[in-house]
Amino acid sequence: MGILKDKKILITGVLNDQSLAFGAAKLAQQEGAEIILTGVGRGLSITRRTARKLPSEAVVLELDVTNTEHMEAVKTHIAKEWGKLDGILHAIGFAPSSCIEGDIFNAPWNDVAVALEVSAYSLKALVAGLMPLLKLAETSSVVGLDFDATMAWPGYNWMGVAKAALESLSRYLARDAGKDNIRVNLISAGPVRTIAAKSVSGFSAFDTVWNERAPLGWNVTDSSAVAKAIVAFLSDWFPATTGEILHVDGGYHAVGA
Ligand code: NAP
């Protein structure tokens, strides 16, 4: 019997089988969850192809997190199919190239606004949009994916600022959703070579320093540890944990040099 037996989970951010959310989706099914995936725009057809690679093919719904009609349609679909929602994985991030290339002075506000809306505000949009269904579960869990925003990284620039906003937002959401037994936590993951990561100009530097410093070592092509942590947070095994940021980074965050 798996730790997600009978759980109904919405998983965003599966693009291909390297996506952090794909590893989580696969493990969630293996642990007994029923899942629905979401995809967006031109990536939607890739998400549909990727859904077939799961142990059990998952339904894929269209969801651009900035689109309130998509959000309403996802809520209606889940209400009809499941009648409640036990968990959400927010694995969404995007920043225009000006935000993740060159230096911090590079990006105009319009581009920064896109990065902040898609990568940070979207966590609130997702929780608020699906709140009625989360409330119908006995307890529910929302998990987001973070990259440590306590310091400045090469090339990460405005995406780093968006992650700082996401970290703060997760605490406010935890505060205001706790009364409805909804937990909100983040996993601060080490670097993994995904499509989103490849667009960050400084990514190769992460690979080198993680290799040198992470006490437990780190493999940028293996997201299985991140998947396990996501599934643990989605399960009933962290019933008294909310507003938390858990590092799954080989211990890199604990070591200064
Ligand atoms: P990924 O496979 O490229 O996933 C990013 C996902 O975000 C894609 O499915 C993308 O869809 C989706 N997305 C972008 N704009 C969206 C929108 N408006 N509405 C809905 N979905 C949207 O990359 P990933 O690395 O697994 O990223 C997942 C999360 O993990 C992100 O929050 C990322 O910041 C975080 N994270 C990644 C790392 C890493 O090293 N890879 C480390 C720490 C945290 P399309 O591509 O189809 O637009």
mmCIF file of C-alpha atoms and ligand atoms in Angstrom:
data_model
loop_
_atom_site.group_PDB
_atom_site.id
_atom_site.type_symbol
_atom_site.label_atom_id
_atom_site.label_comp_id
_atom_site.label_asym_id
_atom_site.label_seq_id
_atom_site.Cartn_x
_atom_site.Cartn_y
_atom_site.Cartn_z
ATOM 1 C CA MET A 1 0.000 0.000 0.000
ATOM 2 C CA GLY A 2 1.540 3.323 -1.086
ATOM 3 C CA ILE A 3 1.738 6.532 0.939
ATOM 4 C CA LEU A 4 -0.536 8.336 -1.554
ATOM 5 C CA LYS A 5 -3.237 5.664 -1.658
ATOM 6 C CA ASP A 6 -6.640 7.226 -2.509
ATOM 7 C CA LYS A 7 -5.100 10.698 -2.981
ATOM 8 C CA LYS A 8 -6.207 12.838 -5.921
ATOM 9 C CA ILE A 9 -3.367 15.088 -7.018
ATOM 10 C CA LEU A 10 -3.043 17.816 -9.664
ATOM 11 C CA ILE A 11 0.459 17.990 -11.121
ATOM 12 C CA THR A 12 1.534 21.006 -13.179
ATOM 13 C CA GLY A 13 4.833 21.458 -14.995
ATOM 14 C CA VAL A 14 5.302 18.123 -16.755
ATOM 15 C CA LEU A 15 6.799 19.059 -20.109
ATOM 16 C CA ASN A 16 9.071 16.125 -20.925
ATOM 17 C CA ASP A 17 10.451 13.190 -18.944
ATOM 18 C CA GLN A 18 13.282 15.361 -17.590
ATOM 19 C CA SER A 19 10.843 17.781 -15.924
ATOM 20 C CA LEU A 20 11.050 17.652 -12.127
ATOM 21 C CA ALA A 21 7.269 17.183 -12.134
ATOM 22 C CA PHE A 22 7.531 14.048 -14.318
ATOM 23 C CA GLY A 23 9.577 12.193 -11.685
ATOM 24 C CA ALA A 24 7.053 13.284 -9.054
ATOM 25 C CA ALA A 25 4.076 12.224 -11.210
ATOM 26 C CA LYS A 26 5.580 8.781 -11.808
ATOM 27 C CA LEU A 27 6.358 8.203 -8.138
ATOM 28 C CA ALA A 28 2.965 9.573 -7.065
ATOM 29 C CA GLN A 29 1.239 6.951 -9.220
ATOM 30 C CA GLN A 30 3.538 4.228 -7.894
ATOM 31 C CA GLU A 31 2.555 5.312 -4.368
ATOM 32 C CA GLY A 32 -1.139 4.949 -5.173
ATOM 33 C CA ALA A 33 -2.277 8.442 -6.237
ATOM 34 C CA GLU A 34 -4.644 9.280 -9.035
ATOM 35 C CA ILE A 35 -3.212 12.225 -10.921
ATOM 36 C CA ILE A 36 -4.191 14.812 -13.516
ATOM 37 C CA LEU A 37 -1.503 16.753 -15.376
ATOM 38 C CA THR A 38 -1.657 20.224 -16.870
ATOM 39 C CA GLY A 39 0.161 21.605 -19.876
ATOM 40 C CA VAL A 40 0.335 24.924 -21.642
ATOM 41 C CA GLY A 41 0.529 26.473 -25.099
ATOM 42 C CA ARG A 42 2.844 24.858 -27.620
ATOM 43 C CA GLY A 43 4.106 22.490 -24.911
ATOM 44 C CA LEU A 44 0.641 20.962 -24.434
ATOM 45 C CA SER A 45 1.116 18.318 -27.123
ATOM 46 C CA ILE A 46 4.532 17.394 -25.627
ATOM 47 C CA THR A 47 2.918 17.069 -22.189
ATOM 48 C CA ARG A 48 0.282 14.752 -23.733
ATOM 49 C CA ARG A 49 3.033 12.581 -25.258
ATOM 50 C CA THR A 50 4.906 12.540 -21.938
ATOM 51 C CA ALA A 51 1.725 11.535 -20.064
ATOM 52 C CA ARG A 52 1.807 8.251 -22.022
ATOM 53 C CA LYS A 53 5.211 7.416 -20.500
ATOM 54 C CA LEU A 54 3.762 7.261 -16.989
ATOM 55 C CA PRO A 55 2.993 3.881 -15.385
ATOM 56 C CA SER A 56 -0.668 4.719 -16.094
ATOM 57 C CA GLU A 57 -1.469 7.347 -18.748
ATOM 58 C CA ALA A 58 -2.768 10.515 -17.081
ATOM 59 C CA VAL A 59 -5.388 12.986 -18.311
ATOM 60 C CA VAL A 60 -3.835 16.307 -19.390
ATOM 61 C CA LEU A 61 -5.776 19.557 -19.034
ATOM 62 C CA GLU A 62 -4.799 22.889 -20.553
ATOM 63 C CA LEU A 63 -3.688 25.384 -17.920
ATOM 64 C CA ASP A 64 -1.846 28.613 -18.498
ATOM 65 C CA VAL A 65 -1.686 29.860 -14.895
ATOM 66 C CA THR A 66 -2.218 33.436 -16.055
ATOM 67 C CA ASN A 67 -5.533 32.493 -17.686
ATOM 68 C CA THR A 68 -8.551 32.587 -15.343
ATOM 69 C CA GLU A 69 -10.789 30.732 -17.836
ATOM 70 C CA HIS A 70 -8.317 27.813 -17.923
ATOM 71 C CA MET A 71 -8.289 27.787 -14.119
ATOM 72 C CA GLU A 72 -12.085 27.684 -13.952
ATOM 73 C CA ALA A 73 -12.202 24.836 -16.499
ATOM 74 C CA VAL A 74 -9.634 22.822 -14.487
ATOM 75 C CA LYS A 75 -11.677 23.351 -11.316
ATOM 76 C CA THR A 76 -14.882 22.239 -13.063
ATOM 77 C CA HIS A 77 -13.192 19.121 -14.485
ATOM 78 C CA ILE A 78 -11.750 18.064 -11.118
ATOM 79 C CA ALA A 79 -15.028 18.768 -9.298
ATOM 80 C CA LYS A 80 -16.840 16.478 -11.757
ATOM 81 C CA GLU A 81 -14.226 13.696 -11.781
ATOM 82 C CA TRP A 82 -13.045 13.667 -8.182
ATOM 83 C CA GLY A 83 -15.288 15.991 -6.145
ATOM 84 C CA LYS A 84 -12.255 17.061 -4.052
ATOM 85 C CA LEU A 85 -8.513 17.632 -4.354
ATOM 86 C CA ASP A 86 -5.911 16.264 -1.895
ATOM 87 C CA GLY A 87 -2.848 17.921 -3.351
ATOM 88 C CA ILE A 88 -1.251 20.185 -5.932
ATOM 89 C CA LEU A 89 2.283 20.282 -7.286
ATOM 90 C CA HIS A 90 3.214 23.743 -8.539
ATOM 91 C CA ALA A 91 6.199 23.150 -10.861
ATOM 92 C CA ILE A 92 5.896 26.255 -12.972
ATOM 93 C CA GLY A 93 8.562 28.735 -13.852
ATOM 94 C CA PHE A 94 9.198 31.068 -16.751
ATOM 95 C CA ALA A 95 11.168 34.266 -17.347
ATOM 96 C CA PRO A 96 11.799 36.100 -20.624
ATOM 97 C CA SER A 97 15.430 35.791 -21.754
ATOM 98 C CA SER A 98 16.266 39.378 -20.724
ATOM 99 C CA CYS A 99 15.589 38.305 -17.105
ATOM 100 C CA ILE A 100 18.040 35.376 -17.100
ATOM 101 C CA GLU A 101 20.861 36.679 -19.296
ATOM 102 C CA GLY A 102 23.488 39.342 -18.675
ATOM 103 C CA ASP A 103 23.141 41.250 -15.420
ATOM 104 C CA ILE A 104 20.257 42.437 -13.244
ATOM 105 C CA PHE A 105 20.075 45.777 -15.144
ATOM 106 C CA ASN A 106 19.238 43.967 -18.372
ATOM 107 C CA ALA A 107 15.484 43.410 -18.028
ATOM 108 C CA PRO A 108 12.702 46.005 -18.465
ATOM 109 C CA TRP A 109 9.712 45.958 -16.103
ATOM 110 C CA ASN A 110 7.378 44.335 -18.648
ATOM 111 C CA ASP A 111 9.636 41.263 -18.780
ATOM 112 C CA VAL A 112 10.141 41.231 -15.001
ATOM 113 C CA ALA A 113 6.350 41.388 -14.558
ATOM 114 C CA VAL A 114 5.957 38.242 -16.676
ATOM 115 C CA ALA A 115 8.611 36.398 -14.639
ATOM 116 C CA LEU A 116 6.982 37.394 -11.344
ATOM 117 C CA GLU A 117 3.443 36.556 -12.476
ATOM 118 C CA VAL A 118 4.234 33.131 -13.962
ATOM 119 C CA SER A 119 6.858 32.014 -11.446
ATOM 120 C CA ALA A 120 5.565 33.451 -8.142
ATOM 121 C CA TYR A 121 2.048 34.949 -8.223
ATOM 122 C CA SER A 122 0.864 31.765 -9.984
ATOM 123 C CA LEU A 123 1.185 29.824 -6.720
ATOM 124 C CA LYS A 124 -1.493 32.059 -5.196
ATOM 125 C CA ALA A 125 -3.581 31.850 -8.389
ATOM 126 C CA LEU A 126 -3.465 28.049 -8.304
ATOM 127 C CA VAL A 127 -4.301 27.743 -4.592
ATOM 128 C CA ALA A 128 -7.075 30.353 -4.771
ATOM 129 C CA GLY A 129 -8.551 28.887 -7.966
ATOM 130 C CA LEU A 130 -8.741 25.353 -6.534
ATOM 131 C CA MET A 131 -9.408 26.292 -2.886
ATOM 132 C CA PRO A 132 -13.041 25.050 -2.860
ATOM 133 C CA LEU A 133 -11.811 21.554 -3.836
ATOM 134 C CA LEU A 134 -8.843 21.576 -1.454
ATOM 135 C CA LYS A 135 -11.234 22.445 1.385
ATOM 136 C CA LEU A 136 -13.362 19.382 0.599
ATOM 137 C CA ALA A 137 -10.444 17.040 1.337
ATOM 138 C CA GLU A 138 -9.906 16.166 5.000
ATOM 139 C CA THR A 139 -6.431 17.708 4.776
ATOM 140 C CA SER A 140 -4.570 18.803 1.672
ATOM 141 C CA SER A 141 -1.054 19.658 0.612
ATOM 142 C CA VAL A 142 0.341 22.182 -1.858
ATOM 143 C CA VAL A 143 3.987 21.797 -2.878
ATOM 144 C CA GLY A 144 6.040 24.288 -4.905
ATOM 145 C CA LEU A 145 9.552 24.117 -6.337
ATOM 146 C CA ASP A 146 12.148 26.638 -5.293
ATOM 147 C CA PHE A 147 15.779 27.410 -6.060
ATOM 148 C CA ASP A 148 17.440 28.848 -2.932
ATOM 149 C CA ALA A 149 16.697 32.588 -3.055
ATOM 150 C CA THR A 150 18.826 33.601 -0.073
ATOM 151 C CA MET A 151 21.761 34.449 -2.344
ATOM 152 C CA ALA A 152 22.582 35.765 -5.835
ATOM 153 C CA TRP A 153 23.453 33.151 -8.480
ATOM 154 C CA PRO A 154 25.206 33.468 -11.858
ATOM 155 C CA GLY A 155 22.659 34.275 -14.560
ATOM 156 C CA TYR A 156 19.593 33.540 -12.397
ATOM 157 C CA ASN A 157 18.906 37.277 -11.937
ATOM 158 C CA TRP A 158 15.167 38.091 -12.002
ATOM 159 C CA MET A 159 14.247 34.411 -11.699
ATOM 160 C CA GLY A 160 16.067 34.575 -8.343
ATOM 161 C CA VAL A 161 13.946 37.580 -7.369
ATOM 162 C CA ALA A 162 10.825 35.637 -8.432
ATOM 163 C CA LYS A 163 11.931 32.695 -6.257
ATOM 164 C CA ALA A 164 12.403 35.054 -3.293
ATOM 165 C CA ALA A 165 8.816 36.210 -3.869
ATOM 166 C CA LEU A 166 7.673 32.570 -4.080
ATOM 167 C CA GLU A 167 9.397 31.780 -0.767
ATOM 168 C CA SER A 168 7.687 34.678 0.977
ATOM 169 C CA LEU A 169 4.335 33.955 -0.682
ATOM 170 C CA SER A 170 4.415 30.324 0.448
ATOM 171 C CA ARG A 171 4.590 31.501 4.070
ATOM 172 C CA TYR A 172 1.633 33.876 3.655
ATOM 173 C CA LEU A 173 -0.388 31.167 1.907
ATOM 174 C CA ALA A 174 0.499 28.720 4.694
ATOM 175 C CA ARG A 175 -0.694 31.295 7.233
ATOM 176 C CA ASP A 176 -4.016 31.964 5.532
ATOM 177 C CA ALA A 177 -4.861 28.432 4.335
ATOM 178 C CA GLY A 178 -3.945 26.644 7.570
ATOM 179 C CA LYS A 179 -7.393 27.122 9.081
ATOM 180 C CA ASP A 180 -8.760 24.973 6.223
ATOM 181 C CA ASN A 181 -6.183 22.237 6.876
ATOM 182 C CA ILE A 182 -4.270 23.127 3.708
ATOM 183 C CA ARG A 183 -0.478 22.851 4.049
ATOM 184 C CA VAL A 184 1.825 24.877 1.755
ATOM 185 C CA ASN A 185 5.499 23.929 1.492
ATOM 186 C CA LEU A 186 8.395 24.366 -0.919
ATOM 187 C CA ILE A 187 11.199 22.059 -1.954
ATOM 188 C CA SER A 188 14.415 23.970 -2.605
ATOM 189 C CA ALA A 189 15.984 21.704 -5.213
ATOM 190 C CA GLY A 190 19.558 21.493 -6.381
ATOM 191 C CA PRO A 191 20.196 22.087 -10.095
ATOM 192 C CA VAL A 192 18.706 19.556 -12.523
ATOM 193 C CA ARG A 193 19.193 19.769 -16.284
ATOM 194 C CA THR A 194 15.636 20.392 -17.535
ATOM 195 C CA ILE A 195 14.323 22.543 -20.394
ATOM 196 C CA ALA A 196 13.741 25.467 -17.976
ATOM 197 C CA ALA A 197 17.240 25.077 -16.472
ATOM 198 C CA LYS A 198 18.891 25.119 -19.909
ATOM 199 C CA SER A 199 17.526 28.614 -20.517
ATOM 200 C CA VAL A 200 19.436 29.966 -17.473
ATOM 201 C CA SER A 201 22.746 31.325 -18.798
ATOM 202 C CA GLY A 202 24.712 30.455 -15.626
ATOM 203 C CA PHE A 203 23.542 26.832 -15.336
ATOM 204 C CA SER A 204 26.902 25.186 -16.161
ATOM 205 C CA ALA A 205 28.462 27.001 -13.168
ATOM 206 C CA PHE A 206 25.899 25.340 -10.861
ATOM 207 C CA ASP A 207 26.926 21.911 -12.107
ATOM 208 C CA THR A 208 30.592 22.584 -11.255
ATOM 209 C CA VAL A 209 30.099 24.049 -7.762
ATOM 210 C CA TRP A 210 27.538 21.444 -6.707
ATOM 211 C CA ASN A 211 29.972 18.734 -7.746
ATOM 212 C CA GLU A 212 32.715 20.316 -5.657
ATOM 213 C CA ARG A 213 30.711 21.220 -2.559
ATOM 214 C CA ALA A 214 27.563 19.177 -1.961
ATOM 215 C CA PRO A 215 28.435 16.926 1.012
ATOM 216 C CA LEU A 216 26.290 14.094 -0.362
ATOM 217 C CA GLY A 217 27.285 14.735 -3.969
ATOM 218 C CA TRP A 218 24.810 15.792 -6.656
ATOM 219 C CA ASN A 219 23.885 14.583 -10.127
ATOM 220 C CA VAL A 220 22.289 17.209 -12.399
ATOM 221 C CA THR A 221 20.613 14.504 -14.474
ATOM 222 C CA ASP A 222 18.900 12.747 -11.556
ATOM 223 C CA SER A 223 15.786 14.290 -9.990
ATOM 224 C CA SER A 224 14.675 11.191 -8.079
ATOM 225 C CA ALA A 225 15.501 12.701 -4.655
ATOM 226 C CA VAL A 226 13.359 15.729 -5.482
ATOM 227 C CA ALA A 227 10.494 13.443 -6.551
ATOM 228 C CA LYS A 228 10.669 11.542 -3.250
ATOM 229 C CA ALA A 229 10.523 14.763 -1.216
ATOM 230 C CA ILE A 230 7.562 16.054 -3.248
ATOM 231 C CA VAL A 231 5.654 12.803 -2.713
ATOM 232 C CA ALA A 232 6.471 12.847 1.009
ATOM 233 C CA PHE A 233 5.065 16.386 1.315
ATOM 234 C CA LEU A 234 1.949 15.361 -0.637
ATOM 235 C CA SER A 235 1.397 12.408 1.718
ATOM 236 C CA ASP A 236 0.064 12.374 5.291
ATOM 237 C CA TRP A 237 3.604 12.052 6.669
ATOM 238 C CA PHE A 238 4.097 15.806 7.300
ATOM 239 C CA PRO A 239 0.779 16.609 9.018
ATOM 240 C CA ALA A 240 2.178 19.421 11.181
ATOM 241 C CA THR A 241 4.491 21.040 8.623
ATOM 242 C CA THR A 242 3.531 24.131 6.656
ATOM 243 C CA GLY A 243 5.318 27.285 5.514
ATOM 244 C CA GLU A 244 8.475 25.172 5.299
ATOM 245 C CA ILE A 245 11.286 25.235 2.720
ATOM 246 C CA LEU A 246 13.000 21.869 2.565
ATOM 247 C CA HIS A 247 16.382 21.674 0.831
ATOM 248 C CA VAL A 248 16.905 18.700 -1.446
ATOM 249 C CA ASP A 249 20.301 19.712 -2.777
ATOM 250 C CA GLY A 250 22.845 17.173 -1.510
ATOM 251 C CA GLY A 251 23.449 19.477 1.482
ATOM 252 C CA TYR A 252 24.955 22.275 -0.656
ATOM 253 C CA HIS A 253 23.042 25.032 1.202
ATOM 254 C CA ALA A 254 24.766 24.126 4.477
ATOM 255 C CA VAL A 255 28.330 24.568 3.218
ATOM 256 C CA GLY A 256 29.973 27.975 2.722
ATOM 257 C CA ALA A 257 33.086 27.003 0.749
HETATM 258 P P1 NAP B 1 10.525 22.359 -17.040
HETATM 259 O O1 NAP B 1 10.494 20.909 -17.318
HETATM 260 O O2 NAP B 1 10.860 23.253 -18.184
HETATM 261 O O3 NAP B 1 9.129 22.797 -16.360
HETATM 262 C C1 NAP B 1 8.704 24.134 -16.278
HETATM 263 C C2 NAP B 1 7.224 24.098 -16.530
HETATM 264 O O4 NAP B 1 6.598 25.362 -16.326
HETATM 265 C C3 NAP B 1 6.924 23.686 -17.978
HETATM 266 O O5 NAP B 1 6.021 22.614 -17.990
HETATM 267 C C4 NAP B 1 6.323 24.952 -18.521
HETATM 268 O O6 NAP B 1 5.478 24.716 -19.616
HETATM 269 C C5 NAP B 1 5.597 25.470 -17.314
HETATM 270 N N1 NAP B 1 5.084 26.807 -17.534
HETATM 271 C C6 NAP B 1 5.744 27.884 -18.004
HETATM 272 N N2 NAP B 1 4.895 28.928 -18.131
HETATM 273 C C7 NAP B 1 3.680 28.482 -17.706
HETATM 274 C C8 NAP B 1 2.394 29.094 -17.597
HETATM 275 N N3 NAP B 1 2.162 30.373 -17.932
HETATM 276 N N4 NAP B 1 1.374 28.341 -17.115
HETATM 277 C C9 NAP B 1 1.558 27.052 -16.772
HETATM 278 N N5 NAP B 1 2.745 26.414 -16.870
HETATM 279 C C10 NAP B 1 3.802 27.137 -17.328
HETATM 280 O O7 NAP B 1 11.587 22.693 -15.907
HETATM 281 P P2 NAP B 1 11.761 22.258 -14.368
HETATM 282 O O8 NAP B 1 13.187 22.556 -14.081
HETATM 283 O O9 NAP B 1 11.223 20.909 -14.139
HETATM 284 O O10 NAP B 1 10.895 23.364 -13.618
HETATM 285 C C11 NAP B 1 9.842 23.075 -12.700
HETATM 286 C C12 NAP B 1 9.976 23.986 -11.483
HETATM 287 O O11 NAP B 1 11.126 23.580 -10.756
HETATM 288 C C13 NAP B 1 10.142 25.462 -11.804
HETATM 289 O O12 NAP B 1 9.441 26.225 -10.839
HETATM 290 C C14 NAP B 1 11.633 25.663 -11.603
HETATM 291 O O13 NAP B 1 11.975 27.002 -11.305
HETATM 292 C C15 NAP B 1 11.853 24.744 -10.402
HETATM 293 N N6 NAP B 1 13.248 24.384 -10.121
HETATM 294 C C16 NAP B 1 14.023 23.857 -11.095
HETATM 295 C C17 NAP B 1 15.346 23.540 -10.805
HETATM 296 C C18 NAP B 1 16.248 22.973 -11.874
HETATM 297 O O14 NAP B 1 17.474 23.014 -11.691
HETATM 298 N N7 NAP B 1 15.721 22.418 -12.947
HETATM 299 C C19 NAP B 1 15.862 23.746 -9.518
HETATM 300 C C20 NAP B 1 15.032 24.278 -8.530
HETATM 301 C C21 NAP B 1 13.717 24.598 -8.849
HETATM 302 P P3 NAP B 1 6.054 25.049 -21.122
HETATM 303 O O15 NAP B 1 7.500 24.742 -21.160
HETATM 304 O O16 NAP B 1 5.231 24.186 -22.008
HETATM 305 O O17 NAP B 1 5.813 26.504 -21.329
#
